[in-house]
Coordinates of C-alpha atoms and ligand atoms in Angstrom, one line a residue:
X3 CA 104.8 160.2 -137.9
X4 CA 105.4 160.7 -134.2
X5 CA 104.5 158.2 -131.5
X6 CA 104.3 158.2 -127.7
X7 CA 103.3 155.8 -125.0
X8 CA 102.5 156.0 -121.3
X9 CA 102.3 153.2 -118.7
X10 CA 99.4 152.3 -116.4
X11 CA 99.7 152.9 -112.7
X12 CA 98.6 151.4 -109.4
X13 CA 98.1 153.0 -106.1
X14 CA 100.0 151.0 -103.4
X15 CA 98.6 152.9 -100.4
X16 CA 96.5 155.9 -99.5
X17 CA 93.7 156.2 -102.1
X18 CA 90.7 158.3 -101.1
X19 CA 92.4 159.8 -98.1
X20 CA 94.7 161.4 -100.6
X21 CA 91.8 163.5 -101.8
X22 CA 91.8 165.0 -98.2
X23 CA 95.4 166.0 -98.2
X24 CA 96.9 162.8 -96.8
X25 CA 99.9 161.2 -98.7
X26 CA 99.6 158.2 -101.0
X27 CA 102.1 155.9 -102.8
X28 CA 101.7 155.0 -106.4
X29 CA 103.9 153.2 -108.9
X30 CA 103.9 152.8 -112.7
X31 CA 102.8 149.5 -114.2
X32 CA 104.7 149.0 -117.4
X33 CA 103.0 145.7 -118.4
X34 CA 100.1 147.8 -119.7
X35 CA 100.4 150.9 -121.9
X36 CA 98.6 153.5 -123.9
X37 CA 100.0 154.1 -127.4
X38 CA 99.4 157.1 -129.6
X39 CA 100.6 157.7 -133.2
X40 CA 100.1 161.0 -135.0
X41 CA 100.4 161.1 -138.8
X42 CA 99.9 163.9 -141.3
X43 CA 96.6 163.6 -143.1
X44 CA 95.4 164.6 -146.6
X45 CA 92.0 165.2 -145.2
X46 CA 91.5 168.6 -143.5
X47 CA 90.8 168.6 -139.7
X48 CA 92.1 166.6 -136.8
X49 CA 90.8 163.0 -136.8
X50 CA 90.9 160.5 -134.0
X51 CA 90.9 156.7 -134.6
X52 CA 90.4 154.7 -131.4
X53 CA 89.3 151.2 -132.4
X54 CA 89.2 150.1 -128.7
X55 CA 86.2 152.3 -128.1
X56 CA 84.9 152.2 -131.8
X57 CA 85.6 155.8 -132.3
X58 CA 86.6 157.2 -135.7
X59 CA 85.7 160.9 -136.3
X60 CA 86.9 164.4 -136.6
X61 CA 87.3 165.9 -133.2
X62 CA 85.1 168.9 -134.1
X63 CA 82.2 166.5 -134.3
X64 CA 82.6 165.3 -130.7
X65 CA 80.8 167.1 -127.9
X66 CA 82.8 170.0 -126.6
X67 CA 83.3 168.3 -123.2
X68 CA 84.4 164.9 -124.7
X69 CA 87.6 163.8 -122.9
X70 CA 89.6 163.2 -126.1
X71 CA 88.5 166.5 -127.7
X72 CA 89.3 168.6 -124.7
X73 CA 92.8 167.1 -124.2
X74 CA 93.7 167.5 -127.9
X75 CA 92.4 171.1 -128.0
X76 CA 94.2 171.9 -124.7
X77 CA 97.5 170.9 -126.3
X78 CA 96.9 173.2 -129.3
X79 CA 95.9 176.0 -127.0
X80 CA 98.9 175.6 -124.8
X81 CA 101.2 175.6 -127.9
X82 CA 99.3 178.6 -129.3
X83 CA 98.3 176.8 -132.5
X84 CA 95.0 178.3 -133.5
X85 CA 94.9 176.4 -136.8
X86 CA 96.5 172.9 -136.3
X87 CA 97.7 171.1 -139.4
X88 CA 95.5 168.2 -140.7
X89 CA 96.3 165.2 -138.5
X90 CA 95.2 161.7 -137.8
X91 CA 95.6 160.5 -134.1
X92 CA 95.6 156.7 -133.6
X93 CA 95.0 155.6 -130.0
X94 CA 95.4 152.1 -128.6
X95 CA 95.6 151.0 -125.1
X96 CA 96.1 147.7 -123.2
X97 CA 95.1 149.4 -119.9
X98 CA 91.6 148.3 -118.8
X99 CA 89.2 151.2 -118.6
X100 CA 87.7 152.5 -115.3
X101 CA 89.5 149.9 -113.3
X102 CA 92.1 151.8 -111.2
X103 CA 95.0 151.4 -113.6
X104 CA 95.0 155.0 -114.8
X105 CA 93.8 154.4 -118.4
X106 CA 92.3 157.9 -118.9
X107 CA 95.4 159.6 -117.6
X108 CA 97.8 157.4 -119.7
X109 CA 95.9 158.1 -122.9
X110 CA 95.9 161.8 -122.2
X111 CA 99.6 161.8 -121.5
X112 CA 100.5 159.8 -124.6
X113 CA 98.3 162.2 -126.7
X114 CA 99.9 165.3 -125.2
X115 CA 103.4 164.0 -125.9
X116 CA 102.8 162.7 -129.4
X117 CA 101.0 165.9 -130.5
X118 CA 103.6 168.3 -129.0
X119 CA 106.4 166.4 -130.7
X120 CA 104.5 166.3 -134.0
X121 CA 104.5 170.1 -134.1
X122 CA 108.1 170.2 -132.9
X123 CA 107.2 171.8 -129.6
X124 CA 108.1 169.3 -126.9
X125 CA 106.6 170.2 -123.5
X126 CA 108.4 169.9 -120.2
X127 CA 107.3 167.1 -117.8
X128 CA 105.6 169.7 -115.6
X129 CA 103.7 171.1 -118.6
X130 CA 102.6 167.6 -119.6
X131 CA 101.5 166.9 -116.0
X132 CA 99.5 170.2 -115.8
X133 CA 97.6 169.5 -119.0
X134 CA 96.9 165.9 -118.0
X135 CA 95.6 167.1 -114.6
X136 CA 93.2 169.4 -116.4
X137 CA 91.9 166.4 -118.4
X138 CA 91.6 164.3 -115.2
X139 CA 89.4 167.0 -113.7
X140 CA 86.9 166.3 -116.5
X141 CA 87.0 162.5 -115.8
X142 CA 86.9 162.6 -112.0
X143 CA 85.4 165.9 -110.8
X144 CA 87.9 166.5 -107.9
X145 CA 90.9 164.3 -108.6
X146 CA 93.9 164.5 -106.3
X147 CA 96.2 164.5 -109.3
X148 CA 98.0 161.2 -108.3
X149 CA 97.2 159.4 -111.6
X150 CA 98.6 162.0 -114.0
X151 CA 101.6 162.6 -111.7
X152 CA 102.8 158.9 -111.4
X153 CA 102.2 158.3 -115.1
X154 CA 103.9 161.5 -116.3
X155 CA 107.0 160.9 -114.2
X156 CA 106.8 157.1 -114.7
X157 CA 108.5 156.6 -111.3
X158 CA 107.3 155.5 -107.8
X159 CA 105.7 158.6 -106.3
X160 CA 104.9 159.8 -102.8
X161 CA 102.1 162.1 -103.5
X162 CA 100.4 164.9 -101.5
X163 CA 97.8 166.9 -103.3
X164 CA 99.0 170.4 -104.2
X165 CA 102.6 169.7 -103.1
X166 CA 105.7 169.4 -105.3
X167 CA 106.1 165.8 -106.5
X168 CA 108.4 163.5 -104.5
X169 CA 109.7 160.4 -106.2
X170 CA 111.0 157.6 -103.9
X171 CA 113.4 154.8 -104.3
X172 CA 112.7 151.1 -103.8
X173 CA 115.6 149.5 -101.9
X174 CA 114.7 146.0 -102.8
X175 CA 112.4 145.1 -105.7
X176 CA 109.1 143.5 -104.5
X177 CA 106.5 141.5 -106.4
X178 CA 102.8 142.3 -106.8
X179 CA 100.0 140.4 -108.3
X180 CA 97.3 142.7 -109.6
X181 CA 93.9 141.2 -110.3
X182 CA 91.0 142.8 -112.1
X183 CA 87.4 142.1 -110.8
X184 CA 86.2 142.8 -114.4
X185 CA 83.8 145.3 -112.9
X186 CA 84.2 148.8 -114.2
X187 CA 83.5 151.3 -111.5
X188 CA 83.7 155.1 -112.0
X189 CA 86.0 156.7 -109.5
X190 CA 83.8 159.8 -109.5
X191 CA 81.0 157.9 -107.8
X192 CA 83.1 156.4 -105.0
X193 CA 84.9 159.7 -104.4
X194 CA 81.4 161.4 -104.2
X195 CA 80.2 158.8 -101.7
X196 CA 83.2 159.2 -99.5
X197 CA 82.6 162.9 -99.6
X198 CA 79.0 162.4 -98.4
X199 CA 80.3 160.4 -95.4
X200 CA 82.9 163.0 -94.6
X201 CA 80.4 165.8 -94.8
X202 CA 78.1 164.0 -92.4
X203 CA 80.8 163.4 -89.8
X204 CA 84.0 165.3 -90.5
X205 CA 85.8 164.5 -87.3
X206 CA 85.3 160.8 -87.6
X207 CA 86.5 160.6 -91.2
X208 CA 89.4 163.0 -90.6
X209 CA 90.6 160.5 -88.0
X210 CA 90.2 157.6 -90.4
X211 CA 92.2 159.5 -93.1
X212 CA 94.9 160.2 -90.5
X213 CA 95.2 156.5 -89.8
X214 CA 95.6 156.0 -93.6
X215 CA 98.3 158.7 -93.6
X216 CA 100.2 156.9 -90.9
X217 CA 100.1 153.6 -92.9
X218 CA 101.4 155.4 -95.9
X219 CA 104.4 156.9 -94.0
X220 CA 105.2 153.5 -92.5
X221 CA 105.0 151.8 -95.9
X222 CA 107.3 154.4 -97.5
X223 CA 109.8 153.9 -94.8
X224 CA 109.7 150.1 -95.2
X225 CA 110.1 150.3 -99.0
X226 CA 112.9 152.9 -98.9
X227 CA 114.8 151.4 -96.0
X228 CA 115.4 148.1 -97.6
X229 CA 113.0 146.3 -95.3
X230 CA 111.6 144.2 -96.8
X231 CA 114.8 142.8 -98.1
X232 CA 114.5 139.5 -100.0
X233 CA 115.9 137.6 -96.9
X234 CA 113.9 139.7 -94.4
X235 CA 110.6 137.8 -94.2
X236 CA 109.5 140.0 -91.3
X237 CA 110.0 143.1 -93.3
X238 CA 107.9 141.7 -96.1
X239 CA 105.2 140.7 -93.6
X240 CA 105.2 144.1 -92.1
X241 CA 104.6 145.7 -95.5
X242 CA 101.8 143.1 -96.2
X243 CA 100.1 143.9 -92.9
X244 CA 100.1 147.6 -93.7
X245 CA 98.2 146.7 -96.9
X246 CA 95.7 144.6 -94.9
X247 CA 95.2 147.5 -92.6
X248 CA 94.7 149.9 -95.5
X249 CA 92.1 147.6 -97.0
X250 CA 90.2 147.5 -93.7
X251 CA 90.1 151.3 -93.7
X252 CA 88.9 151.4 -97.3
X253 CA 86.1 148.9 -96.3
X254 CA 85.1 151.4 -93.6
X255 CA 84.9 154.1 -96.3
X256 CA 82.4 151.7 -98.1
X257 CA 84.5 151.6 -101.3
X258 CA 85.2 147.9 -101.3
X259 CA 82.8 145.4 -102.7
X260 CA 82.0 141.7 -102.3
X261 CA 84.1 140.9 -105.4
X262 CA 87.1 142.9 -104.2
X263 CA 86.8 141.3 -100.7
X264 CA 86.6 137.9 -102.2
X265 CA 89.8 138.5 -104.2
X266 CA 91.6 139.9 -101.2
X267 CA 90.7 136.9 -99.1
X268 CA 91.7 134.4 -101.9
X269 CA 95.1 136.2 -102.2
X270 CA 95.7 135.9 -98.5
X271 CA 94.6 132.3 -98.3
X272 CA 96.9 131.3 -101.1
X273 CA 100.0 132.9 -99.4
X274 CA 100.0 136.6 -100.2
X275 CA 101.6 138.7 -97.5
X276 CA 99.0 141.4 -97.8
X277 CA 96.3 142.5 -100.1
X278 CA 94.0 145.5 -100.7
X279 CA 91.8 147.1 -103.3
X280 CA 93.5 149.8 -105.3
X281 CA 92.1 153.1 -106.7
X282 CA 88.6 154.2 -106.6
X283 CA 87.2 150.8 -105.5
X284 CA 83.8 149.2 -105.8
X285 CA 85.2 147.2 -108.7
X286 CA 88.4 147.6 -110.7
X287 CA 91.7 146.1 -109.5
X288 CA 93.2 144.8 -106.2
X289 CA 96.8 144.1 -105.5
X290 CA 98.6 141.5 -103.4
X291 CA 102.1 141.5 -102.1
X292 CA 103.7 138.1 -102.7
X293 CA 107.0 136.4 -102.3
X294 CA 108.3 135.9 -105.9
X295 CA 108.1 132.2 -105.5
X296 CA 104.4 132.4 -104.6
X297 CA 103.4 134.7 -107.5
X298 CA 102.0 132.1 -109.8
X299 CA 100.1 130.3 -107.1
X300 CA 98.5 133.5 -105.9
X301 CA 97.6 134.5 -109.5
X302 CA 95.9 131.1 -110.0
X303 CA 93.9 131.4 -106.8
X304 CA 92.8 134.9 -107.8
X305 CA 91.6 133.6 -111.2
X306 CA 89.8 130.7 -109.4
X307 CA 88.1 133.3 -107.2
X308 CA 86.8 135.2 -110.2
X309 CA 89.5 137.6 -111.4
X310 CA 89.1 138.5 -115.0
X311 CA 92.8 139.0 -115.5
X312 CA 96.0 139.1 -113.4
X313 CA 99.2 141.0 -113.9
X314 CA 102.5 140.1 -112.2
X315 CA 104.8 143.1 -111.8
X316 CA 108.1 143.7 -110.0
X317 CA 108.3 147.1 -108.3
X318 CA 111.8 148.5 -108.5
Ligands
PMV6 O1 90.5 154.9 -109.5 P1 91.8 155.5 -109.8 O2 92.9 154.6 -109.9 O3 91.8 156.6 -110.8 O4 92.2 156.2 -108.4 C1 91.5 157.2 -107.8 C2 92.2 157.5 -106.5 C3 91.3 158.3 -105.6 O5 92.1 158.6 -104.4 C4 90.1 157.4 -105.1 C5 90.8 159.6 -106.2 C6 91.9 160.6 -106.4 O6 91.6 161.5 -107.2 O7 93.0 160.5 -105.9

């Protein structure tokens, strides 16, 4: 038996603009995970068992474009295994689906790692990332690659599409409350809508994306330089206000929603230093930067404002 797991992720700054070549910051969220176990099987074929989505079948019976089938077959192809041994692949995940926490990428990455170690052919991190990116393309159409990158490397990442990965350090840990609207919203649709806006007025949207890029640079500087330090309230407030500004630009891109805006407002009113939607938007998750002593209070306010679930996480 071999097993592998992969964390969720959250985008701190820069979603959507990242599709147009601007930088984005994302971090792993280890409180939620995808788990995969691979066991030898007496029954011929490669079987998947994913109770979360009520799936139990041989992969050959799935449509050729099914996300699980394609990622499994891509591993066998990369490892040049034309006739894989009979296997059973168990998949479980605590990462909510289609909600901006990277569930698809995490499942793919855990499958890739578990399968390659089952056949004793461990893949390098870059190989894992390349295979996971190919799988993301099936989910999202034109993904930037940020999800698979931050989850594969499991480190805070400063990401620019098509450029070598840059991890970054967090000078002082900071606390986020992540809240789920409970609305699952496909990233492909919001990315497609932003593209329509961009196609209709490229110079306007390029300027908006530039503003996002500047916020991302400022946020990275603040996080890496040690401001906000625990004692430096101004530094924290600065990072929070960069989040607010990023949310306002995402609203302009039409990817927020009344539910996300309600949660952002509830977080701010209950003491968060900044708040924004995260990921594709229209539903899914938002995040709030909080002083550690305010985390429970903000989480309760988010629940009272309709959040399905909240996660408290320390970014370090
Ligand atoms: O919805 P998520 O968390 O998968 O994030 C998508 C991020 C976008 O910038 C909207 C799209 C992308 O491919 O980067």
